[in-house]
Short mmCIF file of C-alpha atoms in Angstrom, two decimals:
data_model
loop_
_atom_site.label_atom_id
_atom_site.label_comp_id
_atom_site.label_asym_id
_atom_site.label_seq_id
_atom_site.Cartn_x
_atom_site.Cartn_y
_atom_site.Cartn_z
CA UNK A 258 -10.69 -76.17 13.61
CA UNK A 259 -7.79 -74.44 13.86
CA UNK A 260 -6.91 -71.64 11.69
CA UNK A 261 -3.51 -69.78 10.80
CA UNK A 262 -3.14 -66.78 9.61
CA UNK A 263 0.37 -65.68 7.70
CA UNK A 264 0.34 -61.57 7.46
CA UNK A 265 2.99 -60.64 5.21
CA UNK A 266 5.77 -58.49 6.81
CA UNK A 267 5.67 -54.67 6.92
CA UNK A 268 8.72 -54.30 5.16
CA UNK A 269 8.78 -57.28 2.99
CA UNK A 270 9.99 -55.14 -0.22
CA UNK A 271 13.38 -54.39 1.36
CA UNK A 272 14.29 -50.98 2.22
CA UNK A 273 16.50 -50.22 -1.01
CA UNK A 274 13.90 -49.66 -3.04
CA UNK A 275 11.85 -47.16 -0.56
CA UNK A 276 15.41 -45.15 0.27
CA UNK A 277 15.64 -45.15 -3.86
CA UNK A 278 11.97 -43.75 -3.67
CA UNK A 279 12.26 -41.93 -0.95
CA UNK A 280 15.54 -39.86 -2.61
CA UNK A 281 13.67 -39.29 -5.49
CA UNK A 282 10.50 -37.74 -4.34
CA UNK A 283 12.78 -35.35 -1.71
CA UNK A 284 15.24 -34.31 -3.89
CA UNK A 285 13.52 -31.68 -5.82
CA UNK A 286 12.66 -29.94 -2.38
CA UNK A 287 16.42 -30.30 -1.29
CA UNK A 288 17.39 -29.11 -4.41
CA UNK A 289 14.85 -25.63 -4.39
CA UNK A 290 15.92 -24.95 -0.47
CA UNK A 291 19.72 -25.28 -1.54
CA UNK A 292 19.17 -22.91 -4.67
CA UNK A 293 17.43 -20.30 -3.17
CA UNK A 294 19.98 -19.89 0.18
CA UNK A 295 22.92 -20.09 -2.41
CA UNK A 296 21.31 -17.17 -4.01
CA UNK A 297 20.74 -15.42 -0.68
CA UNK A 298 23.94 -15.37 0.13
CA UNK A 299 25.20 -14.14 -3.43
CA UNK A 300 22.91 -11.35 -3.50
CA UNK A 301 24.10 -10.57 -0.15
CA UNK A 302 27.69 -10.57 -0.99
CA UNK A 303 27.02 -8.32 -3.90
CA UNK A 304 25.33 -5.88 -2.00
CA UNK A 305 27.94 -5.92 0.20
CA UNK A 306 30.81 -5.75 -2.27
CA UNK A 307 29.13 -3.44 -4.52
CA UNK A 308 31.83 -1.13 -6.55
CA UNK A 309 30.71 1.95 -8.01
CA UNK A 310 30.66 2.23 -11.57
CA UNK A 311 32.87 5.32 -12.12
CA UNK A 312 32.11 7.31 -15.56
CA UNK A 313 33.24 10.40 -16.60
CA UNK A 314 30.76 13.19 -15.33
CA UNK A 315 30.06 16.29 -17.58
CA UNK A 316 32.01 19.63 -15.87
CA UNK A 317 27.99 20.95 -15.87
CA UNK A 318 26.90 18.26 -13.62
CA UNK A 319 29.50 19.16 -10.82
CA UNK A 320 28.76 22.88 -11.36
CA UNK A 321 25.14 22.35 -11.06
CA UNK A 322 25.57 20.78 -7.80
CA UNK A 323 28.26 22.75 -6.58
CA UNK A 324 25.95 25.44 -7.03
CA UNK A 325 23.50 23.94 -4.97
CA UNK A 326 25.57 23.73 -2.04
CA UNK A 327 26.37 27.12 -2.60
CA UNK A 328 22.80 28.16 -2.35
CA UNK A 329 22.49 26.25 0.91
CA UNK A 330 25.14 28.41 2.30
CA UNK A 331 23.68 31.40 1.00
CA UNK A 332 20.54 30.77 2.38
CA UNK A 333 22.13 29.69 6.03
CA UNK A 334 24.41 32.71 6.15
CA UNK A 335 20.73 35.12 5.26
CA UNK A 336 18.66 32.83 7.83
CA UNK A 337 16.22 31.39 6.01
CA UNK A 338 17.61 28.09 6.86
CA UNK A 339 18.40 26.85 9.86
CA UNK A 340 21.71 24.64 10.60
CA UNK A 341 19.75 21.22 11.05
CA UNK A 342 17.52 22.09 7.34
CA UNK A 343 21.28 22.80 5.70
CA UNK A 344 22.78 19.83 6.86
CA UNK A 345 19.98 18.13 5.44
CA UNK A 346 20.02 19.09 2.28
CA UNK A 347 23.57 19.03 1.52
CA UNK A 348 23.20 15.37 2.40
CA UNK A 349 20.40 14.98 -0.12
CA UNK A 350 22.32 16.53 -2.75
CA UNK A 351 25.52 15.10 -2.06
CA UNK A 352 23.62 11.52 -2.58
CA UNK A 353 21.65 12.57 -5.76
CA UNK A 354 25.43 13.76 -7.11
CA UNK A 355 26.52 10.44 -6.43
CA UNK A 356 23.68 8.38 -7.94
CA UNK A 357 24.24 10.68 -11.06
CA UNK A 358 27.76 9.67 -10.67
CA UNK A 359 27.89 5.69 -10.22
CA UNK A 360 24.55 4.80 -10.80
CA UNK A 361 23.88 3.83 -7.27
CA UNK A 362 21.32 4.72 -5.74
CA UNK A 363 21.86 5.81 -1.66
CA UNK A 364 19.12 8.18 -1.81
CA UNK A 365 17.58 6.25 0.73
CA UNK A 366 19.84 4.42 2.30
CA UNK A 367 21.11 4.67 5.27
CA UNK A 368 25.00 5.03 7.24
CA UNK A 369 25.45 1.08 7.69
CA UNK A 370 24.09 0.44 4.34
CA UNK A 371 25.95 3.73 2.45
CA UNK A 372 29.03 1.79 4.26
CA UNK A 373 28.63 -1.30 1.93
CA UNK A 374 29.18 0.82 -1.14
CA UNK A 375 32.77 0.85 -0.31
CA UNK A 376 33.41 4.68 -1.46
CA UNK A 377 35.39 6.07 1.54
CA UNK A 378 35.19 9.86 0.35
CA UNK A 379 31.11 8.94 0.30
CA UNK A 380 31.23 7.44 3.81
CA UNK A 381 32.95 10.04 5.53
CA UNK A 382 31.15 12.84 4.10
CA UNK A 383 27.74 11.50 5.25
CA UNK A 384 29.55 10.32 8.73
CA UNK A 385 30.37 14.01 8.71
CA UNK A 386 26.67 15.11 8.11
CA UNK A 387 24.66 12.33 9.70
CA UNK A 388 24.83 13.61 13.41
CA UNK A 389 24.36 17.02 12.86
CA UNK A 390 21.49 16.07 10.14
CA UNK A 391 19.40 13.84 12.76
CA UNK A 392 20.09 15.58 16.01
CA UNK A 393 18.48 18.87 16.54
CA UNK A 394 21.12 20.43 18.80
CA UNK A 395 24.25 19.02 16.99
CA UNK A 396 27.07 21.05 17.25
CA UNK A 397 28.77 21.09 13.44
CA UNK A 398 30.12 23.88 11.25
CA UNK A 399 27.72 23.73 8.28
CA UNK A 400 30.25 26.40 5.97
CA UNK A 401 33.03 24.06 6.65
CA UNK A 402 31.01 20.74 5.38
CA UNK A 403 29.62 22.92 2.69
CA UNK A 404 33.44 23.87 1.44
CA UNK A 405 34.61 20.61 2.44
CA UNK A 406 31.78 18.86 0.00
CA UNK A 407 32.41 21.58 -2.50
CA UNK A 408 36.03 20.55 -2.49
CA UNK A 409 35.44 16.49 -2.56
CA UNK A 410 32.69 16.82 -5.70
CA UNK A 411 35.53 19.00 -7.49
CA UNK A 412 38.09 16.21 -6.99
CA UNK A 413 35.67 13.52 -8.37
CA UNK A 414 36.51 12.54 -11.92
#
């Protein structure tokens, strides 16, 4: 006795209705991945575009750090600090002035990333510095960067 068997085709539903599924159930996943490069990239142009917030810094401020730079001198002209120690701290100071004047922090940042700030008197002040500051037998006139800092926080509103 002869028997047939009739499967039903795989795709007997028509494929409209599993590319309508299909869309459905993957969309949410597009959707997150999409978001969160779009706000990658934002965050990234920020950062990279970031303007300083200028405000008007009290006259005490600058003379408080002015005289810190003096005292650096001072103390590199006596000895108790060598060139490569003065260099250092006049870029720490100069970066806590500026925090305390834009709100930005570059404490800890470094040349490429102080370069996205977009302050030029900033950038070449620390391009000044950052050789002499890292290198231990960097030739650099520390009283001229000193005046030269001195004369750049003065001219800051």
């Amino acid at each position: 006795m002869p028997t047939t068997v009739n499967l039903q085709g795989t795709v007997s539903y028509g494929l409209i209705p599993i590319w309508i599924l299909f869309i459905i159930l993957i969309s949410p996943l597009l959707k997150r991945i999409y978001e969160k490069k779009r706000r990658k990239k934002e965050e990234k142009k920020a950062m990279a575009t970031a303007m300083p917030k200028v405000k008007k810094v009290p006259p005490s401020v600058k003379e408080r750090y002015i005289e810190q730079l003096d005292g650096i001198l001072l103390d590199y002209k006596e000895g108790k600090r060598d060139k490569r120690d003065s260099y250092q701290l006049l870029s720490f100071f100069l970066r806590e002035f500026f925090n305390e004047y834009t709100g930005i922090d570059v404490t800890r940042k470094t040349l490429a990333e102080i370069r996205g700030v977009a302050n030029p008197v900033l950038i070449s002040l620390i391009e000044e510095f950052y050789a002499c500051e890292f290198a231990p037998d960097a030739d650099g006139d520390i009283e001229k960067s000193i005046t030269n800092t001195i004369k750049k926080i003065k001219q800051w509103n």
